[in-house]
Amino acid sequence: AQKVTQAQTEISVVEKEDVTLDCVYETRDTTYYLFWYKQPPSGELVFLIRRNSFDEQNEISGRYSWNFQKSTSSFNFTITASQVVDSAVYFCALSAVRGGDKIIFGKGTRLHILP
Amino acid sequence: GAVVSQHPSRVICKSGTSVKIECRSLDFQATTMFWYRQFPKQSLMLMATSNEGSKATYEQGVEKDKFLINHASLTLSTLTVTSAHPEDSSFYICSAGRGRGVTEAFFGQGTRLTVV
């Protein structure tokens, strides 16, 4: 079975602070993909990153960075110097080859960046 | 990236009527499309997987006769909510897979359905 856990339901930080969104996943597959999506109030899903299970290298893209640790089955997402426009719901997701290639989403973390 | 277009973005219908939602891959062929449902302030729940030319595979608990899915071509999948009820009001999102599985999956803009 596949499962994605985002323990943080809602987070509020003041603008310019750094914030880390946690994601823990479960799968028995050795080949899988992890994703992060942003969902602003408009509802559209904005793709942020995809990482395959064989690539544990951390990634940085501007103010965004991701820490993938297979040892703890975690794929955490950090926003540095947060901005009000970062306010949204963020979903971590998992897709495993033997799981039928379906993308399974976590429950999401609602992030509020306060001015 | 590839573009997936979902239409309509919003629809209001009366109880008892049926509503069709379209999901199109505009610049690639999607052998597999997925339909998700999202209740307010909740996660996306996979409803079904559709493969071009074959019957859709529904997730446990999803009524096949209520949520009809058709994937008639490599660029179009449709979800029809039949005999809609207020409890069917939700946000429906499709995604289309390009190539092998969902290593590359692209999402539509979503459809907000309100049944009155």
mmCIF file with all atom_site columns, C-alpha atoms in Angstrom:
data_model
loop_
_atom_site.group_PDB
_atom_site.id
_atom_site.type_symbol
_atom_site.label_atom_id
_atom_site.label_alt_id
_atom_site.label_comp_id
_atom_site.label_asym_id
_atom_site.label_entity_id
_atom_site.label_seq_id
_atom_site.pdbx_PDB_ins_code
_atom_site.Cartn_x
_atom_site.Cartn_y
_atom_site.Cartn_z
_atom_site.occupancy
_atom_site.B_iso_or_equiv
_atom_site.pdbx_formal_charge
_atom_site.auth_seq_id
_atom_site.auth_comp_id
_atom_site.auth_asym_id
_atom_site.auth_atom_id
_atom_site.pdbx_PDB_model_num
ATOM 1   C CA . ALA A 1 1   ? 0.000   0.000  0.000   1.00 0.00 ? 1   ALA A CA 1
ATOM 2   C CA . GLN A 1 2   ? 1.060   3.521  -0.657  1.00 0.00 ? 2   GLN A CA 1
ATOM 3   C CA . LYS A 1 3   ? 0.574   6.370  1.721   1.00 0.00 ? 3   LYS A CA 1
ATOM 4   C CA . VAL A 1 4   ? 1.659   9.980  2.035   1.00 0.00 ? 4   VAL A CA 1
ATOM 5   C CA . THR A 1 5   ? 1.519   11.763 5.370   1.00 0.00 ? 5   THR A CA 1
ATOM 6   C CA . GLN A 1 6   ? 1.680   15.503 5.760   1.00 0.00 ? 6   GLN A CA 1
ATOM 7   C CA . ALA A 1 7   ? 1.437   15.965 9.495   1.00 0.00 ? 7   ALA A CA 1
ATOM 8   C CA . GLN A 1 8   ? 1.217   19.732 9.358   1.00 0.00 ? 8   GLN A CA 1
ATOM 9   C CA . THR A 1 9   ? -2.357  20.704 8.550   1.00 0.00 ? 9   THR A CA 1
ATOM 10  C CA . GLU A 1 10  ? -1.815  24.435 8.669   1.00 0.00 ? 10  GLU A CA 1
ATOM 11  C CA . ILE A 1 11  ? 1.210   26.680 9.156   1.00 0.00 ? 11  ILE A CA 1
ATOM 12  C CA . SER A 1 12  ? 1.434   30.427 9.570   1.00 0.00 ? 12  SER A CA 1
ATOM 13  C CA . VAL A 1 13  ? 4.672   32.349 9.355   1.00 0.00 ? 13  VAL A CA 1
ATOM 14  C CA . VAL A 1 14  ? 5.594   35.965 8.969   1.00 0.00 ? 14  VAL A CA 1
ATOM 15  C CA . GLU A 1 15  ? 6.884   37.082 5.615   1.00 0.00 ? 15  GLU A CA 1
ATOM 16  C CA . LYS A 1 16  ? 10.615  36.577 5.066   1.00 0.00 ? 16  LYS A CA 1
ATOM 17  C CA . GLU A 1 17  ? 10.793  33.687 7.484   1.00 0.00 ? 17  GLU A CA 1
ATOM 18  C CA . ASP A 1 18  ? 11.880  30.274 6.305   1.00 0.00 ? 18  ASP A CA 1
ATOM 19  C CA . VAL A 1 19  ? 9.369   27.455 6.496   1.00 0.00 ? 19  VAL A CA 1
ATOM 20  C CA . THR A 1 20  ? 9.665   23.704 6.034   1.00 0.00 ? 20  THR A CA 1
ATOM 21  C CA . LEU A 1 21  ? 6.776   21.489 5.002   1.00 0.00 ? 21  LEU A CA 1
ATOM 22  C CA . ASP A 1 22  ? 7.126   17.885 6.049   1.00 0.00 ? 22  ASP A CA 1
ATOM 23  C CA . CYS A 1 23  ? 6.253   14.829 3.979   1.00 0.00 ? 23  CYS A CA 1
ATOM 24  C CA . VAL A 1 24  ? 6.621   11.194 4.941   1.00 0.00 ? 24  VAL A CA 1
ATOM 25  C CA . TYR A 1 25  ? 5.735   8.441  2.529   1.00 0.00 ? 25  TYR A CA 1
ATOM 26  C CA . GLU A 1 26  ? 5.184   4.695  2.564   1.00 0.00 ? 26  GLU A CA 1
ATOM 27  C CA . THR A 1 27  ? 5.606   2.271  -0.281  1.00 0.00 ? 27  THR A CA 1
ATOM 28  C CA . ARG A 1 28  ? 6.965   -1.217 -0.798  1.00 0.00 ? 28  ARG A CA 1
ATOM 29  C CA . ASP A 1 29  ? 8.088   -0.395 -4.303  1.00 0.00 ? 29  ASP A CA 1
ATOM 30  C CA . THR A 1 30  ? 11.739  0.236  -4.939  1.00 0.00 ? 30  THR A CA 1
ATOM 31  C CA . THR A 1 31  ? 10.901  2.375  -7.950  1.00 0.00 ? 31  THR A CA 1
ATOM 32  C CA . TYR A 1 32  ? 8.699   5.323  -7.192  1.00 0.00 ? 32  TYR A CA 1
ATOM 33  C CA . TYR A 1 33  ? 8.305   9.029  -7.773  1.00 0.00 ? 33  TYR A CA 1
ATOM 34  C CA . LEU A 1 34  ? 7.694   11.816 -5.329  1.00 0.00 ? 34  LEU A CA 1
ATOM 35  C CA . PHE A 1 35  ? 6.036   15.105 -6.163  1.00 0.00 ? 35  PHE A CA 1
ATOM 36  C CA . TRP A 1 36  ? 5.209   18.436 -4.642  1.00 0.00 ? 36  TRP A CA 1
ATOM 37  C CA . TYR A 1 37  ? 2.328   20.534 -5.943  1.00 0.00 ? 37  TYR A CA 1
ATOM 38  C CA . LYS A 1 38  ? 1.098   23.984 -5.003  1.00 0.00 ? 38  LYS A CA 1
ATOM 39  C CA . GLN A 1 39  ? -2.608  24.743 -5.056  1.00 0.00 ? 39  GLN A CA 1
ATOM 40  C CA . PRO A 1 40  ? -3.451  28.449 -4.872  1.00 0.00 ? 40  PRO A CA 1
ATOM 41  C CA . PRO A 1 41  ? -7.022  29.616 -4.130  1.00 0.00 ? 41  PRO A CA 1
ATOM 42  C CA . SER A 1 42  ? -7.890  29.328 -7.818  1.00 0.00 ? 42  SER A CA 1
ATOM 43  C CA . GLY A 1 43  ? -7.687  25.571 -7.415  1.00 0.00 ? 43  GLY A CA 1
ATOM 44  C CA . GLU A 1 44  ? -5.289  24.777 -10.212 1.00 0.00 ? 44  GLU A CA 1
ATOM 45  C CA . LEU A 1 45  ? -2.457  22.446 -9.293  1.00 0.00 ? 45  LEU A CA 1
ATOM 46  C CA . VAL A 1 46  ? 0.975   23.889 -9.927  1.00 0.00 ? 46  VAL A CA 1
ATOM 47  C CA . PHE A 1 47  ? 3.704   21.319 -10.391 1.00 0.00 ? 47  PHE A CA 1
ATOM 48  C CA . LEU A 1 48  ? 6.820   22.093 -8.339  1.00 0.00 ? 48  LEU A CA 1
ATOM 49  C CA . ILE A 1 49  ? 9.062   19.062 -8.470  1.00 0.00 ? 49  ILE A CA 1
ATOM 50  C CA . ARG A 1 50  ? 9.282   15.381 -9.303  1.00 0.00 ? 50  ARG A CA 1
ATOM 51  C CA . ARG A 1 51  ? 11.976  13.171 -7.844  1.00 0.00 ? 51  ARG A CA 1
ATOM 52  C CA . ASN A 1 52  ? 12.575  9.497  -8.572  1.00 0.00 ? 52  ASN A CA 1
ATOM 53  C CA . SER A 1 53  ? 13.549  7.036  -5.896  1.00 0.00 ? 53  SER A CA 1
ATOM 54  C CA . PHE A 1 54  ? 17.043  6.552  -7.238  1.00 0.00 ? 54  PHE A CA 1
ATOM 55  C CA . ASP A 1 55  ? 17.977  10.180 -7.015  1.00 0.00 ? 55  ASP A CA 1
ATOM 56  C CA . GLU A 1 56  ? 18.536  11.302 -3.448  1.00 0.00 ? 56  GLU A CA 1
ATOM 57  C CA . GLN A 1 57  ? 20.327  14.440 -4.388  1.00 0.00 ? 57  GLN A CA 1
ATOM 58  C CA . ASN A 1 58  ? 18.765  17.471 -2.805  1.00 0.00 ? 58  ASN A CA 1
ATOM 59  C CA . GLU A 1 59  ? 17.499  20.153 -5.122  1.00 0.00 ? 59  GLU A CA 1
ATOM 60  C CA . ILE A 1 60  ? 17.335  23.905 -4.946  1.00 0.00 ? 60  ILE A CA 1
ATOM 61  C CA . SER A 1 61  ? 15.285  26.097 -7.217  1.00 0.00 ? 61  SER A CA 1
ATOM 62  C CA . GLY A 1 62  ? 15.381  29.743 -6.265  1.00 0.00 ? 62  GLY A CA 1
ATOM 63  C CA . ARG A 1 63  ? 13.810  30.078 -2.822  1.00 0.00 ? 63  ARG A CA 1
ATOM 64  C CA . TYR A 1 64  ? 12.591  26.477 -2.912  1.00 0.00 ? 64  TYR A CA 1
ATOM 65  C CA . SER A 1 65  ? 14.588  23.469 -1.812  1.00 0.00 ? 65  SER A CA 1
ATOM 66  C CA . TRP A 1 66  ? 13.795  19.828 -1.279  1.00 0.00 ? 66  TRP A CA 1
ATOM 67  C CA . ASN A 1 67  ? 15.404  17.307 1.029   1.00 0.00 ? 67  ASN A CA 1
ATOM 68  C CA . PHE A 1 68  ? 14.879  13.668 0.022   1.00 0.00 ? 68  PHE A CA 1
ATOM 69  C CA . GLN A 1 69  ? 15.965  11.100 2.597   1.00 0.00 ? 69  GLN A CA 1
ATOM 70  C CA . LYS A 1 70  ? 15.174  7.474  1.830   1.00 0.00 ? 70  LYS A CA 1
ATOM 71  C CA . SER A 1 71  ? 16.433  6.386  5.243   1.00 0.00 ? 71  SER A CA 1
ATOM 72  C CA . THR A 1 72  ? 13.547  8.215  6.884   1.00 0.00 ? 72  THR A CA 1
ATOM 73  C CA . SER A 1 73  ? 11.140  8.031  3.914   1.00 0.00 ? 73  SER A CA 1
ATOM 74  C CA . SER A 1 74  ? 10.852  11.766 3.898   1.00 0.00 ? 74  SER A CA 1
ATOM 75  C CA . PHE A 1 75  ? 10.705  14.375 1.184   1.00 0.00 ? 75  PHE A CA 1
ATOM 76  C CA . ASN A 1 76  ? 10.586  17.750 2.896   1.00 0.00 ? 76  ASN A CA 1
ATOM 77  C CA . PHE A 1 77  ? 10.096  21.078 1.183   1.00 0.00 ? 77  PHE A CA 1
ATOM 78  C CA . THR A 1 78  ? 11.620  24.341 2.407   1.00 0.00 ? 78  THR A CA 1
ATOM 79  C CA . ILE A 1 79  ? 10.753  27.856 1.324   1.00 0.00 ? 79  ILE A CA 1
ATOM 80  C CA . THR A 1 80  ? 13.340  30.423 2.296   1.00 0.00 ? 80  THR A CA 1
ATOM 81  C CA . ALA A 1 81  ? 12.548  34.095 2.695   1.00 0.00 ? 81  ALA A CA 1
ATOM 82  C CA . SER A 1 82  ? 8.852   33.392 2.332   1.00 0.00 ? 82  SER A CA 1
ATOM 83  C CA . GLN A 1 83  ? 6.573   35.806 0.514   1.00 0.00 ? 83  GLN A CA 1
ATOM 84  C CA . VAL A 1 84  ? 2.846   36.460 0.737   1.00 0.00 ? 84  VAL A CA 1
ATOM 85  C CA . VAL A 1 85  ? 2.435   34.929 -2.743  1.00 0.00 ? 85  VAL A CA 1
ATOM 86  C CA . ASP A 1 86  ? 3.632   31.638 -1.325  1.00 0.00 ? 86  ASP A CA 1
ATOM 87  C CA . SER A 1 87  ? 0.369   31.334 0.593   1.00 0.00 ? 87  SER A CA 1
ATOM 88  C CA . ALA A 1 88  ? -1.377  28.236 -0.740  1.00 0.00 ? 88  ALA A CA 1
ATOM 89  C CA . VAL A 1 89  ? -2.027  24.603 -0.018  1.00 0.00 ? 89  VAL A CA 1
ATOM 90  C CA . TYR A 1 90  ? 0.946   22.386 -0.726  1.00 0.00 ? 90  TYR A CA 1
ATOM 91  C CA . PHE A 1 91  ? 0.546   18.716 -1.532  1.00 0.00 ? 91  PHE A CA 1
ATOM 92  C CA . CYS A 1 92  ? 3.151   16.024 -1.394  1.00 0.00 ? 92  CYS A CA 1
ATOM 93  C CA . ALA A 1 93  ? 2.387   13.029 -3.609  1.00 0.00 ? 93  ALA A CA 1
ATOM 94  C CA . LEU A 1 94  ? 3.707   9.596  -4.473  1.00 0.00 ? 94  LEU A CA 1
ATOM 95  C CA . SER A 1 95  ? 3.485   7.360  -7.500  1.00 0.00 ? 95  SER A CA 1
ATOM 96  C CA . ALA A 1 96  ? 4.812   3.819  -7.502  1.00 0.00 ? 96  ALA A CA 1
ATOM 97  C CA . VAL A 1 97  ? 5.232   1.707  -10.581 1.00 0.00 ? 97  VAL A CA 1
ATOM 98  C CA . ARG A 1 98  ? 3.696   -1.377 -9.027  1.00 0.00 ? 98  ARG A CA 1
ATOM 99  C CA . GLY A 1 99  ? 0.947   0.753  -7.597  1.00 0.00 ? 99  GLY A CA 1
ATOM 100 C CA . GLY A 1 100 ? -0.491  1.205  -11.033 1.00 0.00 ? 100 GLY A CA 1
ATOM 101 C CA . ASP A 1 101 ? 1.209   4.508  -11.632 1.00 0.00 ? 101 ASP A CA 1
ATOM 102 C CA . LYS A 1 102 ? -1.470  6.378  -9.753  1.00 0.00 ? 102 LYS A CA 1
ATOM 103 C CA . ILE A 1 103 ? -0.476  9.571  -7.995  1.00 0.00 ? 103 ILE A CA 1
ATOM 104 C CA . ILE A 1 104 ? -1.519  9.394  -4.354  1.00 0.00 ? 104 ILE A CA 1
ATOM 105 C CA . PHE A 1 105 ? -1.724  12.692 -2.535  1.00 0.00 ? 105 PHE A CA 1
ATOM 106 C CA . GLY A 1 106 ? -1.137  13.624 1.056   1.00 0.00 ? 106 GLY A CA 1
ATOM 107 C CA . LYS A 1 107 ? -3.760  15.676 2.844   1.00 0.00 ? 107 LYS A CA 1
ATOM 108 C CA . GLY A 1 108 ? -1.939  18.887 2.154   1.00 0.00 ? 108 GLY A CA 1
ATOM 109 C CA . THR A 1 109 ? -0.496  21.668 4.283   1.00 0.00 ? 109 THR A CA 1
ATOM 110 C CA . ARG A 1 110 ? -2.191  25.051 4.190   1.00 0.00 ? 110 ARG A CA 1
ATOM 111 C CA . LEU A 1 111 ? 0.492   27.700 4.359   1.00 0.00 ? 111 LEU A CA 1
ATOM 112 C CA . HIS A 1 112 ? -0.279  31.261 5.399   1.00 0.00 ? 112 HIS A CA 1
ATOM 113 C CA . ILE A 1 113 ? 2.395   33.873 4.900   1.00 0.00 ? 113 ILE A CA 1
ATOM 114 C CA . LEU A 1 114 ? 1.527   36.909 6.977   1.00 0.00 ? 114 LEU A CA 1
ATOM 115 C CA . PRO A 1 115 ? 2.663   40.343 5.812   1.00 0.00 ? 115 PRO A CA 1
ATOM 116 C CA . GLY B 2 1   ? 5.463   21.619 -20.162 1.00 0.00 ? 1   GLY B CA 1
ATOM 117 C CA . ALA B 2 2   ? 2.527   19.843 -21.691 1.00 0.00 ? 2   ALA B CA 1
ATOM 118 C CA . VAL B 2 3   ? -0.920  21.367 -21.495 1.00 0.00 ? 3   VAL B CA 1
ATOM 119 C CA . VAL B 2 4   ? -4.067  19.728 -20.219 1.00 0.00 ? 4   VAL B CA 1
ATOM 120 C CA . SER B 2 5   ? -7.275  21.631 -20.698 1.00 0.00 ? 5   SER B CA 1
ATOM 121 C CA . GLN B 2 6   ? -10.332 20.918 -18.602 1.00 0.00 ? 6   GLN B CA 1
ATOM 122 C CA . HIS B 2 7   ? -13.761 22.286 -19.415 1.00 0.00 ? 7   HIS B CA 1
ATOM 123 C CA . PRO B 2 8   ? -15.889 23.757 -17.992 1.00 0.00 ? 8   PRO B CA 1
ATOM 124 C CA . SER B 2 9   ? -14.075 25.464 -15.132 1.00 0.00 ? 9   SER B CA 1
ATOM 125 C CA . ARG B 2 10  ? -17.327 26.026 -13.273 1.00 0.00 ? 10  ARG B CA 1
ATOM 126 C CA . VAL B 2 11  ? -20.772 24.558 -13.666 1.00 0.00 ? 11  VAL B CA 1
ATOM 127 C CA . ILE B 2 12  ? -24.000 24.824 -11.744 1.00 0.00 ? 12  ILE B CA 1
ATOM 128 C CA . CYS B 2 13  ? -26.696 22.282 -12.404 1.00 0.00 ? 13  CYS B CA 1
ATOM 129 C CA . LYS B 2 14  ? -29.992 21.222 -10.962 1.00 0.00 ? 14  LYS B CA 1
ATOM 130 C CA . SER B 2 15  ? -30.458 18.063 -8.952  1.00 0.00 ? 15  SER B CA 1
ATOM 131 C CA . GLY B 2 16  ? -31.277 15.117 -11.140 1.00 0.00 ? 16  GLY B CA 1
ATOM 132 C CA . THR B 2 17  ? -29.520 16.372 -14.233 1.00 0.00 ? 17  THR B CA 1
ATOM 133 C CA . SER B 2 18  ? -26.260 15.099 -15.691 1.00 0.00 ? 18  SER B CA 1
ATOM 134 C CA . VAL B 2 19  ? -23.075 17.051 -16.194 1.00 0.00 ? 19  VAL B CA 1
ATOM 135 C CA . LYS B 2 20  ? -20.188 16.243 -18.513 1.00 0.00 ? 20  LYS B CA 1
ATOM 136 C CA . ILE B 2 21  ? -16.632 17.410 -17.837 1.00 0.00 ? 21  ILE B CA 1
ATOM 137 C CA . GLU B 2 22  ? -14.004 17.226 -20.545 1.00 0.00 ? 22  GLU B CA 1
ATOM 138 C CA . CYS B 2 23  ? -10.288 16.732 -20.162 1.00 0.00 ? 23  CYS B CA 1
ATOM 139 C CA . ARG B 2 24  ? -8.070  17.258 -23.182 1.00 0.00 ? 24  ARG B CA 1
ATOM 140 C CA . SER B 2 25  ? -4.357  16.889 -23.670 1.00 0.00 ? 25  SER B CA 1
ATOM 141 C CA . LEU B 2 26  ? -3.579  19.664 -26.110 1.00 0.00 ? 26  LEU B CA 1
ATOM 142 C CA . ASP B 2 27  ? -0.095  18.898 -27.309 1.00 0.00 ? 27  ASP B CA 1
ATOM 143 C CA . PHE B 2 28  ? 0.543   15.276 -26.488 1.00 0.00 ? 28  PHE B CA 1
ATOM 144 C CA . GLN B 2 29  ? -1.139  11.901 -26.587 1.00 0.00 ? 29  GLN B CA 1
ATOM 145 C CA . ALA B 2 30  ? -2.325  10.671 -23.230 1.00 0.00 ? 30  ALA B CA 1
ATOM 146 C CA . THR B 2 31  ? -2.746  6.944  -23.035 1.00 0.00 ? 31  THR B CA 1
ATOM 147 C CA . THR B 2 32  ? -3.796  7.246  -19.419 1.00 0.00 ? 32  THR B CA 1
ATOM 148 C CA . MET B 2 33  ? -5.936  9.843  -17.715 1.00 0.00 ? 33  MET B CA 1
ATOM 149 C CA . PHE B 2 34  ? -6.878  10.107 -14.078 1.00 0.00 ? 34  PHE B CA 1
ATOM 150 C CA . TRP B 2 35  ? -9.871  11.722 -12.436 1.00 0.00 ? 35  TRP B CA 1
ATOM 151 C CA . TYR B 2 36  ? -9.694  13.172 -8.951  1.00 0.00 ? 36  TYR B CA 1
ATOM 152 C CA . ARG B 2 37  ? -12.242 14.686 -6.638  1.00 0.00 ? 37  ARG B CA 1
ATOM 153 C CA . GLN B 2 38  ? -11.493 17.256 -3.985  1.00 0.00 ? 38  GLN B CA 1
ATOM 154 C CA . PHE B 2 39  ? -13.860 18.336 -1.234  1.00 0.00 ? 39  PHE B CA 1
ATOM 155 C CA . PRO B 2 40  ? -13.324 21.767 0.334   1.00 0.00 ? 40  PRO B CA 1
ATOM 156 C CA . LYS B 2 41  ? -10.139 21.942 2.343   1.00 0.00 ? 41  LYS B CA 1
ATOM 157 C CA . GLN B 2 42  ? -9.378  18.304 1.702   1.00 0.00 ? 42  GLN B CA 1
ATOM 158 C CA . SER B 2 43  ? -6.964  16.331 -0.386  1.00 0.00 ? 43  SER B CA 1
ATOM 159 C CA . LEU B 2 44  ? -7.369  15.029 -3.898  1.00 0.00 ? 44  LEU B CA 1
ATOM 160 C CA . MET B 2 45  ? -8.915  11.595 -3.953  1.00 0.00 ? 45  MET B CA 1
ATOM 161 C CA . LEU B 2 46  ? -8.399  9.445  -7.007  1.00 0.00 ? 46  LEU B CA 1
ATOM 162 C CA . MET B 2 47  ? -11.709 8.361  -8.475  1.00 0.00 ? 47  MET B CA 1
ATOM 163 C CA . ALA B 2 48  ? -10.699 6.373  -11.514 1.00 0.00 ? 48  ALA B CA 1
ATOM 164 C CA . THR B 2 49  ? -8.059  5.652  -14.092 1.00 0.00 ? 49  THR B CA 1
ATOM 165 C CA . SER B 2 50  ? -8.999  5.627  -17.735 1.00 0.00 ? 50  SER B CA 1
ATOM 166 C CA . ASN B 2 51  ? -7.041  4.126  -20.566 1.00 0.00 ? 51  ASN B CA 1
ATOM 167 C CA . GLU B 2 52  ? -7.775  4.957  -24.154 1.00 0.00 ? 52  GLU B CA 1
ATOM 168 C CA . GLY B 2 53  ? -10.077 2.433  -25.752 1.00 0.00 ? 53  GLY B CA 1
ATOM 169 C CA . SER B 2 54  ? -10.841 0.438  -22.634 1.00 0.00 ? 54  SER B CA 1
ATOM 170 C CA . LYS B 2 55  ? -13.063 0.618  -19.590 1.00 0.00 ? 55  LYS B CA 1
ATOM 171 C CA . ALA B 2 56  ? -12.043 2.805  -16.726 1.00 0.00 ? 56  ALA B CA 1
ATOM 172 C CA . THR B 2 57  ? -10.747 1.346  -13.494 1.00 0.00 ? 57  THR B CA 1
ATOM 173 C CA . TYR B 2 58  ? -12.572 2.785  -10.530 1.00 0.00 ? 58  TYR B CA 1
ATOM 174 C CA . GLU B 2 59  ? -11.237 3.171  -7.025  1.00 0.00 ? 59  GLU B CA 1
ATOM 175 C CA . GLN B 2 60  ? -13.004 1.432  -4.201  1.00 0.00 ? 60  GLN B CA 1
ATOM 176 C CA . GLY B 2 61  ? -16.134 3.233  -3.134  1.00 0.00 ? 61  GLY B CA 1
ATOM 177 C CA . VAL B 2 62  ? -16.627 5.154  -6.370  1.00 0.00 ? 62  VAL B CA 1
ATOM 178 C CA . GLU B 2 63  ? -19.919 4.404  -8.099  1.00 0.00 ? 63  GLU B CA 1
ATOM 179 C CA . LYS B 2 64  ? -19.307 3.413  -11.702 1.00 0.00 ? 64  LYS B CA 1
ATOM 180 C CA . ASP B 2 65  ? -22.864 4.111  -12.780 1.00 0.00 ? 65  ASP B CA 1
ATOM 181 C CA . LYS B 2 66  ? -22.855 7.547  -11.265 1.00 0.00 ? 66  LYS B CA 1
ATOM 182 C CA . PHE B 2 67  ? -19.491 8.701  -12.551 1.00 0.00 ? 67  PHE B CA 1
ATOM 183 C CA . LEU B 2 68  ? -19.253 7.611  -16.168 1.00 0.00 ? 68  LEU B CA 1
ATOM 184 C CA . ILE B 2 69  ? -15.813 7.898  -17.683 1.00 0.00 ? 69  ILE B CA 1
ATOM 185 C CA . ASN B 2 70  ? -15.083 7.688  -21.365 1.00 0.00 ? 70  ASN B CA 1
ATOM 186 C CA . HIS B 2 71  ? -11.647 7.817  -22.945 1.00 0.00 ? 71  HIS B CA 1
ATOM 187 C CA . ALA B 2 72  ? -12.472 7.621  -26.608 1.00 0.00 ? 72  ALA B CA 1
ATOM 188 C CA . SER B 2 73  ? -9.289  9.084  -28.005 1.00 0.00 ? 73  SER B CA 1
ATOM 189 C CA . LEU B 2 74  ? -5.699  9.694  -27.009 1.00 0.00 ? 74  LEU B CA 1
ATOM 190 C CA . THR B 2 75  ? -6.433  13.330 -26.314 1.00 0.00 ? 75  THR B CA 1
ATOM 191 C CA . LEU B 2 76  ? -9.850  13.305 -24.688 1.00 0.00 ? 76  LEU B CA 1
ATOM 192 C CA . SER B 2 77  ? -11.411 11.817 -21.596 1.00 0.00 ? 77  SER B CA 1
ATOM 193 C CA . THR B 2 78  ? -14.805 12.752 -20.223 1.00 0.00 ? 78  THR B CA 1
ATOM 194 C CA . LEU B 2 79  ? -16.391 12.393 -16.810 1.00 0.00 ? 79  LEU B CA 1
ATOM 195 C CA . THR B 2 80  ? -20.168 12.476 -16.652 1.00 0.00 ? 80  THR B CA 1
ATOM 196 C CA . VAL B 2 81  ? -21.832 12.922 -13.296 1.00 0.00 ? 81  VAL B CA 1
ATOM 197 C CA . THR B 2 82  ? -25.228 11.340 -13.763 1.00 0.00 ? 82  THR B CA 1
ATOM 198 C CA . SER B 2 83  ? -28.347 12.246 -11.807 1.00 0.00 ? 83  SER B CA 1
ATOM 199 C CA . ALA B 2 84  ? -26.381 14.789 -9.841  1.00 0.00 ? 84  ALA B CA 1
ATOM 200 C CA . HIS B 2 85  ? -27.192 15.481 -6.198  1.00 0.00 ? 85  HIS B CA 1
ATOM 201 C CA . PRO B 2 86  ? -26.010 18.294 -3.939  1.00 0.00 ? 86  PRO B CA 1
ATOM 202 C CA . GLU B 2 87  ? -23.530 15.920 -2.296  1.00 0.00 ? 87  GLU B CA 1
ATOM 203 C CA . ASP B 2 88  ? -21.807 15.565 -5.673  1.00 0.00 ? 88  ASP B CA 1
ATOM 204 C CA . SER B 2 89  ? -20.824 19.200 -5.461  1.00 0.00 ? 89  SER B CA 1
ATOM 205 C CA . SER B 2 90  ? -17.064 19.209 -5.461  1.00 0.00 ? 90  SER B CA 1
ATOM 206 C CA . PHE B 2 91  ? -13.917 20.170 -7.329  1.00 0.00 ? 91  PHE B CA 1
ATOM 207 C CA . TYR B 2 92  ? -13.024 17.637 -10.021 1.00 0.00 ? 92  TYR B CA 1
ATOM 208 C CA . ILE B 2 93  ? -9.532  17.540 -11.531 1.00 0.00 ? 93  ILE B CA 1
ATOM 209 C CA . CYS B 2 94  ? -8.171  15.424 -14.316 1.00 0.00 ? 94  CYS B CA 1
ATOM 210 C CA . SER B 2 95  ? -4.597  14.565 -15.095 1.00 0.00 ? 95  SER B CA 1
ATOM 211 C CA . ALA B 2 96  ? -3.031  13.084 -18.183 1.00 0.00 ? 96  ALA B CA 1
ATOM 212 C CA . GLY B 2 97  ? 0.002   10.879 -18.303 1.00 0.00 ? 97  GLY B CA 1
ATOM 213 C CA . ARG B 2 98  ? 2.518   11.203 -21.077 1.00 0.00 ? 98  ARG B CA 1
ATOM 214 C CA . GLY B 2 99  ? 4.713   8.251  -21.839 1.00 0.00 ? 99  GLY B CA 1
ATOM 215 C CA . ARG B 2 100 ? 5.295   5.514  -19.327 1.00 0.00 ? 100 ARG B CA 1
ATOM 216 C CA . GLY B 2 101 ? 2.986   5.767  -16.381 1.00 0.00 ? 101 GLY B CA 1
ATOM 217 C CA . VAL B 2 102 ? 2.757   9.015  -14.520 1.00 0.00 ? 102 VAL B CA 1
ATOM 218 C CA . THR B 2 103 ? 6.364   9.943  -14.398 1.00 0.00 ? 103 THR B CA 1
ATOM 219 C CA . GLU B 2 104 ? 5.103   12.871 -16.364 1.00 0.00 ? 104 GLU B CA 1
ATOM 220 C CA . ALA B 2 105 ? 1.591   13.765 -15.284 1.00 0.00 ? 105 ALA B CA 1
ATOM 221 C CA . PHE B 2 106 ? -0.058  17.040 -16.103 1.00 0.00 ? 106 PHE B CA 1
ATOM 222 C CA . PHE B 2 107 ? -3.158  18.396 -14.436 1.00 0.00 ? 107 PHE B CA 1
ATOM 223 C CA . GLY B 2 108 ? -6.106  20.270 -15.823 1.00 0.00 ? 108 GLY B CA 1
ATOM 224 C CA . GLN B 2 109 ? -7.385  23.461 -14.266 1.00 0.00 ? 109 GLN B CA 1
ATOM 225 C CA . GLY B 2 110 ? -10.192 21.693 -12.450 1.00 0.00 ? 110 GLY B CA 1
ATOM 226 C CA . THR B 2 111 ? -13.982 21.965 -12.585 1.00 0.00 ? 111 THR B CA 1
ATOM 227 C CA . ARG B 2 112 ? -15.998 23.301 -9.698  1.00 0.00 ? 112 ARG B CA 1
ATOM 228 C CA . LEU B 2 113 ? -19.376 21.581 -9.760  1.00 0.00 ? 113 LEU B CA 1
ATOM 229 C CA . THR B 2 114 ? -22.274 22.943 -7.752  1.00 0.00 ? 114 THR B CA 1
ATOM 230 C CA . VAL B 2 115 ? -25.514 21.001 -7.692  1.00 0.00 ? 115 VAL B CA 1
ATOM 231 C CA . VAL B 2 116 ? -28.523 22.972 -6.518  1.00 0.00 ? 116 VAL B CA 1
#
